[in-house]
Short mmCIF file of N, CA and C in Angstrom, two decimals:
data_model
loop_
_atom_site.label_atom_id
_atom_site.label_comp_id
_atom_site.label_asym_id
_atom_site.label_seq_id
_atom_site.Cartn_x
_atom_site.Cartn_y
_atom_site.Cartn_z
N MET Y 287 0.84 -1.18 0.00
CA MET Y 287 0.00 0.00 0.00
C MET Y 287 0.89 1.25 0.00
N VAL Y 288 0.61 2.15 -0.91
CA VAL Y 288 1.38 3.37 -1.03
C VAL Y 288 0.66 4.49 -0.28
N GLN Y 289 1.39 5.18 0.57
CA GLN Y 289 0.82 6.29 1.32
C GLN Y 289 0.76 7.53 0.44
N LYS Y 290 -0.37 8.20 0.43
CA LYS Y 290 -0.52 9.46 -0.30
C LYS Y 290 -0.44 10.60 0.70
N TYR Y 291 0.44 11.53 0.44
CA TYR Y 291 0.62 12.66 1.34
C TYR Y 291 0.03 13.92 0.72
N LYS Y 292 -0.67 14.69 1.53
CA LYS Y 292 -1.31 15.92 1.06
C LYS Y 292 -0.49 17.17 1.36
N ARG Y 293 0.14 17.17 2.53
CA ARG Y 293 0.90 18.36 2.94
C ARG Y 293 2.23 17.92 3.52
N VAL Y 294 3.31 18.21 2.79
CA VAL Y 294 4.66 17.76 3.13
C VAL Y 294 5.44 18.93 3.72
N LEU Y 295 6.07 18.70 4.86
CA LEU Y 295 6.89 19.71 5.52
C LEU Y 295 8.35 19.28 5.46
N VAL Y 296 9.21 20.21 5.04
CA VAL Y 296 10.64 19.97 5.10
C VAL Y 296 11.27 21.12 5.86
N ALA Y 297 12.07 20.77 6.85
CA ALA Y 297 12.78 21.76 7.64
C ALA Y 297 14.19 21.91 7.08
N ILE Y 298 14.58 23.15 6.81
CA ILE Y 298 15.91 23.39 6.24
C ILE Y 298 16.74 24.26 7.18
N ASP Y 299 18.05 24.02 7.16
CA ASP Y 299 18.95 24.81 8.00
C ASP Y 299 20.24 25.16 7.29
N GLY Y 300 20.31 24.90 5.99
CA GLY Y 300 21.52 25.22 5.24
C GLY Y 300 22.55 24.11 5.21
N SER Y 301 22.28 23.01 5.92
CA SER Y 301 23.23 21.89 5.94
C SER Y 301 23.03 21.02 4.70
N LYS Y 302 24.03 20.18 4.43
CA LYS Y 302 23.91 19.23 3.32
C LYS Y 302 22.74 18.28 3.55
N GLY Y 303 22.55 17.89 4.80
CA GLY Y 303 21.43 17.00 5.13
C GLY Y 303 20.09 17.62 4.80
N SER Y 304 19.93 18.91 5.08
CA SER Y 304 18.64 19.54 4.77
C SER Y 304 18.47 19.73 3.26
N ASP Y 305 19.58 19.88 2.52
CA ASP Y 305 19.48 19.94 1.06
C ASP Y 305 18.96 18.62 0.50
N VAL Y 306 19.44 17.51 1.06
CA VAL Y 306 18.98 16.18 0.65
C VAL Y 306 17.50 16.02 0.99
N ALA Y 307 17.11 16.47 2.19
CA ALA Y 307 15.71 16.38 2.60
C ALA Y 307 14.82 17.21 1.68
N LEU Y 308 15.27 18.39 1.30
CA LEU Y 308 14.49 19.24 0.39
C LEU Y 308 14.30 18.55 -0.95
N ALA Y 309 15.35 17.94 -1.48
CA ALA Y 309 15.25 17.23 -2.76
C ALA Y 309 14.24 16.08 -2.66
N LYS Y 310 14.27 15.34 -1.55
CA LYS Y 310 13.32 14.24 -1.37
C LYS Y 310 11.90 14.76 -1.19
N ALA Y 311 11.76 15.91 -0.53
CA ALA Y 311 10.43 16.50 -0.35
C ALA Y 311 9.84 16.91 -1.69
N ILE Y 312 10.66 17.50 -2.55
CA ILE Y 312 10.21 17.89 -3.89
C ILE Y 312 9.76 16.66 -4.67
N GLU Y 313 10.56 15.63 -4.61
CA GLU Y 313 10.22 14.38 -5.28
C GLU Y 313 8.90 13.81 -4.74
N THR Y 314 8.70 13.86 -3.45
CA THR Y 314 7.48 13.35 -2.83
C THR Y 314 6.27 14.14 -3.30
N VAL Y 315 6.38 15.47 -3.33
CA VAL Y 315 5.27 16.31 -3.76
C VAL Y 315 4.95 16.06 -5.23
N LYS Y 316 5.97 15.90 -6.06
CA LYS Y 316 5.75 15.64 -7.48
C LYS Y 316 5.06 14.29 -7.70
N ASN Y 317 5.33 13.33 -6.81
CA ASN Y 317 4.74 11.99 -6.94
C ASN Y 317 3.39 11.86 -6.26
N ASN Y 318 2.94 12.89 -5.58
CA ASN Y 318 1.64 12.90 -4.91
C ASN Y 318 0.82 14.06 -5.46
N GLU Y 319 0.12 13.81 -6.53
CA GLU Y 319 -0.63 14.85 -7.22
C GLU Y 319 -1.55 15.60 -6.26
N GLY Y 320 -1.49 16.92 -6.35
CA GLY Y 320 -2.34 17.76 -5.51
C GLY Y 320 -1.76 18.05 -4.14
N SER Y 321 -0.61 17.52 -3.84
CA SER Y 321 -0.02 17.78 -2.52
C SER Y 321 0.71 19.12 -2.54
N SER Y 322 0.96 19.62 -1.34
CA SER Y 322 1.67 20.90 -1.24
C SER Y 322 2.93 20.73 -0.39
N LEU Y 323 3.84 21.67 -0.57
CA LEU Y 323 5.13 21.63 0.10
C LEU Y 323 5.28 22.84 1.00
N ASP Y 324 5.56 22.60 2.28
CA ASP Y 324 5.90 23.65 3.22
C ASP Y 324 7.39 23.56 3.50
N VAL Y 325 8.12 24.62 3.20
CA VAL Y 325 9.55 24.68 3.48
C VAL Y 325 9.72 25.61 4.68
N LEU Y 326 10.25 25.07 5.76
CA LEU Y 326 10.35 25.81 7.02
C LEU Y 326 11.80 26.02 7.42
N ARG Y 327 12.12 27.25 7.74
CA ARG Y 327 13.43 27.58 8.30
C ARG Y 327 13.19 28.18 9.68
N VAL Y 328 13.84 27.61 10.68
CA VAL Y 328 13.68 28.09 12.05
C VAL Y 328 14.99 28.71 12.51
N LEU Y 329 14.90 29.96 12.92
CA LEU Y 329 16.07 30.66 13.43
C LEU Y 329 16.04 30.63 14.95
N ASP Y 330 17.07 30.05 15.51
CA ASP Y 330 17.19 29.94 16.96
C ASP Y 330 18.06 31.10 17.44
N LEU Y 331 17.44 32.10 18.05
CA LEU Y 331 18.19 33.27 18.49
C LEU Y 331 19.28 32.93 19.50
N ASN Y 332 19.09 31.86 20.25
CA ASN Y 332 20.11 31.46 21.22
C ASN Y 332 21.41 31.05 20.54
N SER Y 333 21.30 30.57 19.30
CA SER Y 333 22.51 30.17 18.59
C SER Y 333 23.04 31.28 17.69
N LEU Y 334 22.30 32.38 17.60
CA LEU Y 334 22.72 33.50 16.76
C LEU Y 334 23.38 34.57 17.62
N GLU Y 335 24.57 34.28 18.06
CA GLU Y 335 25.32 35.24 18.84
C GLU Y 335 26.68 35.44 18.19
N TYR Y 336 27.30 36.51 18.47
CA TYR Y 336 28.57 36.82 17.84
C TYR Y 336 29.65 35.83 18.25
N GLY Y 337 30.08 35.03 17.31
CA GLY Y 337 31.21 34.15 17.50
C GLY Y 337 31.10 33.19 18.66
N GLY Y 338 29.89 32.89 19.10
CA GLY Y 338 29.73 31.97 20.21
C GLY Y 338 30.21 32.54 21.53
N ALA Y 339 30.40 33.86 21.60
CA ALA Y 339 30.96 34.49 22.80
C ALA Y 339 29.89 34.87 23.81
N GLY Y 340 28.64 34.53 23.52
CA GLY Y 340 27.57 34.84 24.45
C GLY Y 340 27.13 36.29 24.40
N ILE Y 341 27.47 37.00 23.34
CA ILE Y 341 27.08 38.40 23.20
C ILE Y 341 25.73 38.45 22.50
N ALA Y 342 24.74 38.98 23.16
CA ALA Y 342 23.38 39.02 22.62
C ALA Y 342 23.29 39.97 21.43
N LEU Y 343 22.40 39.65 20.51
CA LEU Y 343 22.16 40.50 19.35
C LEU Y 343 21.20 41.62 19.73
N ASP Y 344 21.39 42.79 19.13
CA ASP Y 344 20.43 43.87 19.37
C ASP Y 344 19.30 43.77 18.35
N GLY Y 345 18.28 44.59 18.55
CA GLY Y 345 17.10 44.54 17.70
C GLY Y 345 17.37 44.77 16.23
N SER Y 346 18.27 45.70 15.92
CA SER Y 346 18.55 45.98 14.51
C SER Y 346 19.27 44.81 13.85
N GLU Y 347 20.12 44.12 14.59
CA GLU Y 347 20.82 42.95 14.03
C GLU Y 347 19.83 41.80 13.80
N ILE Y 348 18.92 41.61 14.74
CA ILE Y 348 17.89 40.57 14.58
C ILE Y 348 17.02 40.89 13.36
N TYR Y 349 16.66 42.15 13.19
CA TYR Y 349 15.86 42.57 12.04
C TYR Y 349 16.61 42.30 10.74
N ARG Y 350 17.91 42.62 10.71
CA ARG Y 350 18.72 42.38 9.52
C ARG Y 350 18.76 40.89 9.18
N ILE Y 351 18.92 40.05 10.20
CA ILE Y 351 18.96 38.60 10.00
C ILE Y 351 17.61 38.11 9.47
N GLU Y 352 16.54 38.63 10.05
CA GLU Y 352 15.20 38.24 9.60
C GLU Y 352 14.97 38.63 8.14
N GLN Y 353 15.33 39.86 7.77
CA GLN Y 353 15.14 40.32 6.40
C GLN Y 353 15.96 39.49 5.41
N ALA Y 354 17.20 39.20 5.76
CA ALA Y 354 18.05 38.39 4.88
C ALA Y 354 17.46 36.99 4.70
N ASN Y 355 16.92 36.41 5.76
CA ASN Y 355 16.34 35.08 5.66
C ASN Y 355 15.01 35.08 4.92
N GLU Y 356 14.22 36.14 5.07
CA GLU Y 356 12.98 36.25 4.31
C GLU Y 356 13.28 36.34 2.81
N GLU Y 357 14.29 37.12 2.46
CA GLU Y 357 14.69 37.23 1.06
C GLU Y 357 15.18 35.88 0.54
N TYR Y 358 15.98 35.19 1.34
CA TYR Y 358 16.47 33.86 0.96
C TYR Y 358 15.30 32.91 0.70
N MET Y 359 14.32 32.91 1.59
CA MET Y 359 13.18 32.00 1.44
C MET Y 359 12.34 32.36 0.22
N PHE Y 360 12.12 33.64 -0.04
CA PHE Y 360 11.39 34.07 -1.22
C PHE Y 360 12.09 33.59 -2.49
N ASN Y 361 13.42 33.80 -2.54
CA ASN Y 361 14.20 33.37 -3.71
C ASN Y 361 14.20 31.85 -3.85
N LEU Y 362 14.25 31.16 -2.73
CA LEU Y 362 14.19 29.69 -2.76
C LEU Y 362 12.87 29.22 -3.35
N LYS Y 363 11.78 29.83 -2.95
CA LYS Y 363 10.47 29.46 -3.49
C LYS Y 363 10.44 29.64 -5.01
N GLN Y 364 10.92 30.78 -5.49
CA GLN Y 364 10.94 31.03 -6.93
C GLN Y 364 11.80 29.99 -7.65
N LYS Y 365 12.93 29.64 -7.06
CA LYS Y 365 13.82 28.64 -7.64
C LYS Y 365 13.15 27.26 -7.69
N LEU Y 366 12.48 26.87 -6.60
CA LEU Y 366 11.81 25.57 -6.56
C LEU Y 366 10.72 25.48 -7.62
N ILE Y 367 9.99 26.55 -7.79
CA ILE Y 367 8.91 26.57 -8.78
C ILE Y 367 9.50 26.47 -10.19
N LYS Y 368 10.50 27.29 -10.47
CA LYS Y 368 11.09 27.34 -11.81
C LYS Y 368 11.81 26.05 -12.19
N GLU Y 369 12.62 25.52 -11.27
CA GLU Y 369 13.46 24.37 -11.60
C GLU Y 369 12.76 23.02 -11.49
N ASN Y 370 11.63 22.96 -10.77
CA ASN Y 370 10.99 21.67 -10.53
C ASN Y 370 9.58 21.56 -11.08
N GLY Y 371 9.12 22.61 -11.71
CA GLY Y 371 7.79 22.56 -12.31
C GLY Y 371 6.67 22.49 -11.28
N LEU Y 372 6.92 23.00 -10.09
CA LEU Y 372 5.88 23.02 -9.06
C LEU Y 372 5.04 24.28 -9.24
N SER Y 373 3.77 24.20 -8.85
CA SER Y 373 2.91 25.38 -8.98
C SER Y 373 3.08 26.28 -7.77
N GLU Y 374 2.92 27.57 -8.00
CA GLU Y 374 3.10 28.56 -6.93
C GLU Y 374 2.14 28.33 -5.77
N GLU Y 375 0.95 27.86 -6.05
CA GLU Y 375 -0.05 27.61 -5.00
C GLU Y 375 0.34 26.44 -4.10
N ASN Y 376 1.20 25.57 -4.58
CA ASN Y 376 1.54 24.37 -3.82
C ASN Y 376 2.90 24.45 -3.12
N VAL Y 377 3.57 25.59 -3.20
CA VAL Y 377 4.85 25.76 -2.52
C VAL Y 377 4.71 26.93 -1.55
N HIS Y 378 4.97 26.66 -0.28
CA HIS Y 378 4.86 27.68 0.76
C HIS Y 378 6.17 27.71 1.55
N VAL Y 379 6.71 28.90 1.76
CA VAL Y 379 7.92 29.02 2.56
C VAL Y 379 7.58 29.76 3.85
N HIS Y 380 8.24 29.35 4.91
CA HIS Y 380 7.93 29.88 6.24
C HIS Y 380 9.23 30.14 7.00
N LEU Y 381 9.22 31.22 7.76
CA LEU Y 381 10.35 31.55 8.61
C LEU Y 381 9.80 31.74 10.02
N ARG Y 382 10.41 31.04 10.98
CA ARG Y 382 9.99 31.14 12.38
C ARG Y 382 11.22 31.34 13.25
N PHE Y 383 10.98 31.89 14.43
CA PHE Y 383 12.02 32.02 15.44
C PHE Y 383 11.71 31.07 16.58
N GLY Y 384 12.74 30.49 17.16
CA GLY Y 384 12.56 29.63 18.32
C GLY Y 384 13.46 28.41 18.26
N ASN Y 385 13.20 27.50 19.16
CA ASN Y 385 13.93 26.23 19.20
C ASN Y 385 13.39 25.36 18.07
N PRO Y 386 14.23 24.96 17.12
CA PRO Y 386 13.73 24.19 15.97
C PRO Y 386 12.94 22.94 16.36
N LYS Y 387 13.36 22.24 17.40
CA LYS Y 387 12.65 21.03 17.83
C LYS Y 387 11.21 21.35 18.19
N VAL Y 388 11.03 22.38 19.00
CA VAL Y 388 9.70 22.76 19.47
C VAL Y 388 8.86 23.32 18.34
N VAL Y 389 9.45 24.20 17.54
CA VAL Y 389 8.70 24.84 16.46
C VAL Y 389 8.20 23.79 15.47
N ILE Y 390 9.06 22.89 15.04
CA ILE Y 390 8.68 21.89 14.03
C ILE Y 390 7.58 20.97 14.55
N VAL Y 391 7.81 20.36 15.70
CA VAL Y 391 6.93 19.30 16.20
C VAL Y 391 5.68 19.83 16.90
N HIS Y 392 5.83 20.85 17.71
CA HIS Y 392 4.72 21.26 18.58
C HIS Y 392 3.98 22.50 18.10
N ASP Y 393 4.58 23.28 17.21
CA ASP Y 393 3.92 24.49 16.73
C ASP Y 393 3.48 24.37 15.27
N PHE Y 394 4.46 24.20 14.37
CA PHE Y 394 4.18 24.27 12.95
C PHE Y 394 3.34 23.11 12.43
N GLN Y 395 3.79 21.89 12.67
CA GLN Y 395 3.09 20.72 12.12
C GLN Y 395 1.63 20.65 12.56
N PRO Y 396 1.32 20.84 13.85
CA PRO Y 396 -0.10 20.82 14.22
C PRO Y 396 -0.90 21.97 13.58
N GLU Y 397 -0.28 23.14 13.45
CA GLU Y 397 -0.98 24.29 12.88
C GLU Y 397 -1.32 24.08 11.41
N TYR Y 398 -0.39 23.50 10.64
CA TYR Y 398 -0.59 23.34 9.20
C TYR Y 398 -1.09 21.95 8.80
N GLY Y 399 -1.14 21.03 9.74
CA GLY Y 399 -1.68 19.70 9.45
C GLY Y 399 -0.85 18.89 8.49
N ASN Y 400 0.46 19.04 8.55
CA ASN Y 400 1.32 18.24 7.67
C ASN Y 400 1.20 16.77 8.00
N ASP Y 401 1.13 15.93 6.97
CA ASP Y 401 1.05 14.49 7.20
C ASP Y 401 2.37 13.79 6.94
N LEU Y 402 3.40 14.54 6.55
CA LEU Y 402 4.76 14.01 6.41
C LEU Y 402 5.75 15.12 6.71
N ILE Y 403 6.76 14.80 7.51
CA ILE Y 403 7.87 15.72 7.76
C ILE Y 403 9.13 15.05 7.24
N LEU Y 404 9.90 15.80 6.45
CA LEU Y 404 11.21 15.33 6.01
C LEU Y 404 12.28 16.15 6.71
N VAL Y 405 13.25 15.46 7.26
CA VAL Y 405 14.38 16.13 7.92
C VAL Y 405 15.66 15.51 7.40
N GLY Y 406 16.69 16.34 7.37
CA GLY Y 406 18.00 15.84 6.98
C GLY Y 406 18.69 15.24 8.19
N SER Y 407 19.58 14.31 7.91
CA SER Y 407 20.38 13.79 9.03
C SER Y 407 21.16 14.97 9.59
N THR Y 408 21.53 14.87 10.80
CA THR Y 408 22.03 16.00 11.58
C THR Y 408 23.11 16.83 10.90
N GLY Y 409 23.02 18.13 11.14
CA GLY Y 409 24.05 19.04 10.67
C GLY Y 409 25.05 19.35 11.78
N LYS Y 410 24.86 18.74 12.93
CA LYS Y 410 25.72 19.00 14.08
C LYS Y 410 26.86 17.98 14.14
N ASN Y 411 27.94 18.38 14.79
CA ASN Y 411 29.02 17.44 15.01
C ASN Y 411 28.71 16.57 16.23
N PHE Y 412 29.54 15.60 16.50
CA PHE Y 412 29.29 14.65 17.59
C PHE Y 412 29.11 15.34 18.92
N PHE Y 413 29.98 16.29 19.25
CA PHE Y 413 29.90 16.98 20.54
C PHE Y 413 28.60 17.77 20.66
N GLU Y 414 28.21 18.47 19.60
CA GLU Y 414 26.96 19.24 19.64
C GLU Y 414 25.75 18.33 19.85
N ARG Y 415 25.77 17.16 19.22
CA ARG Y 415 24.66 16.22 19.41
C ARG Y 415 24.59 15.74 20.85
N LEU Y 416 25.76 15.51 21.46
CA LEU Y 416 25.79 15.08 22.85
C LEU Y 416 25.24 16.14 23.79
N VAL Y 417 25.62 17.38 23.54
CA VAL Y 417 25.25 18.45 24.46
C VAL Y 417 23.80 18.91 24.26
N ILE Y 418 23.40 19.18 23.03
CA ILE Y 418 22.07 19.74 22.82
C ILE Y 418 21.12 18.81 22.07
N GLY Y 419 21.62 17.73 21.53
CA GLY Y 419 20.76 16.77 20.86
C GLY Y 419 20.49 17.14 19.42
N SER Y 420 20.09 16.18 18.66
CA SER Y 420 19.82 16.36 17.24
C SER Y 420 18.35 16.73 17.03
N VAL Y 421 18.12 17.76 16.25
CA VAL Y 421 16.75 18.15 15.89
C VAL Y 421 16.08 17.00 15.16
N ALA Y 422 16.79 16.39 14.22
CA ALA Y 422 16.21 15.29 13.44
C ALA Y 422 15.78 14.14 14.35
N SER Y 423 16.61 13.77 15.30
CA SER Y 423 16.26 12.68 16.22
C SER Y 423 15.02 13.03 17.04
N TYR Y 424 14.96 14.28 17.49
CA TYR Y 424 13.80 14.71 18.28
C TYR Y 424 12.52 14.64 17.44
N VAL Y 425 12.60 15.11 16.20
CA VAL Y 425 11.42 15.09 15.33
C VAL Y 425 10.97 13.66 15.08
N VAL Y 426 11.90 12.77 14.80
CA VAL Y 426 11.57 11.37 14.55
C VAL Y 426 10.85 10.77 15.76
N ARG Y 427 11.32 11.06 16.95
CA ARG Y 427 10.75 10.48 18.17
C ARG Y 427 9.43 11.10 18.59
N ASN Y 428 9.19 12.37 18.26
CA ASN Y 428 8.06 13.09 18.86
C ASN Y 428 6.97 13.57 17.91
N ALA Y 429 7.18 13.49 16.63
CA ALA Y 429 6.17 13.98 15.68
C ALA Y 429 4.92 13.11 15.71
N SER Y 430 3.79 13.75 15.43
CA SER Y 430 2.52 13.03 15.42
C SER Y 430 2.11 12.59 14.01
N CYS Y 431 3.05 12.70 13.07
CA CYS Y 431 2.79 12.25 11.70
C CYS Y 431 3.99 11.47 11.23
N ASP Y 432 3.93 10.98 10.00
CA ASP Y 432 5.08 10.25 9.43
C ASP Y 432 6.27 11.18 9.30
N VAL Y 433 7.46 10.60 9.52
CA VAL Y 433 8.71 11.36 9.39
C VAL Y 433 9.67 10.53 8.54
N LEU Y 434 10.30 11.21 7.61
CA LEU Y 434 11.32 10.58 6.78
C LEU Y 434 12.63 11.31 7.02
N MET Y 435 13.65 10.57 7.46
CA MET Y 435 14.98 11.17 7.63
C MET Y 435 15.78 10.90 6.37
N ALA Y 436 16.13 11.97 5.69
CA ALA Y 436 16.89 11.86 4.45
C ALA Y 436 18.38 11.82 4.78
N ARG Y 437 19.06 10.88 4.21
CA ARG Y 437 20.50 10.75 4.45
C ARG Y 437 21.26 11.11 3.18
N ASN Y 438 22.49 11.61 3.40
CA ASN Y 438 23.34 11.99 2.26
C ASN Y 438 23.63 10.77 1.41
#
């Protein structure tokens, strides 16, 4: 039995793993007629500090980061539509602030009713996974819908 997905969510963070997940999400949407793609980028302000020195960002710097990421997401949407033959109505890009684990599993997916989440294998090194954990692992364990972990 083949599962038909209506609303596919892919979380991206600029890592190679998230690029693989995005490619698989596009493929999934193309193979499920009438489905839509939500591309989500979550900015964690706790990790956006100058050089890891614990120096907090001011409001103007946060605004600059937000604007740059909004432009990136807009351009990404146009690229996905042009290069993959997806319709504009079926591709949605989203930018959120917060802890990626919480935003993906507890905020975004329930709000948009995604029935599949694609995540890339971790973009963190071994030490980072030990200390703060992998977003992908958390999503796999806690999501209320199907999850596909895309590997390089």
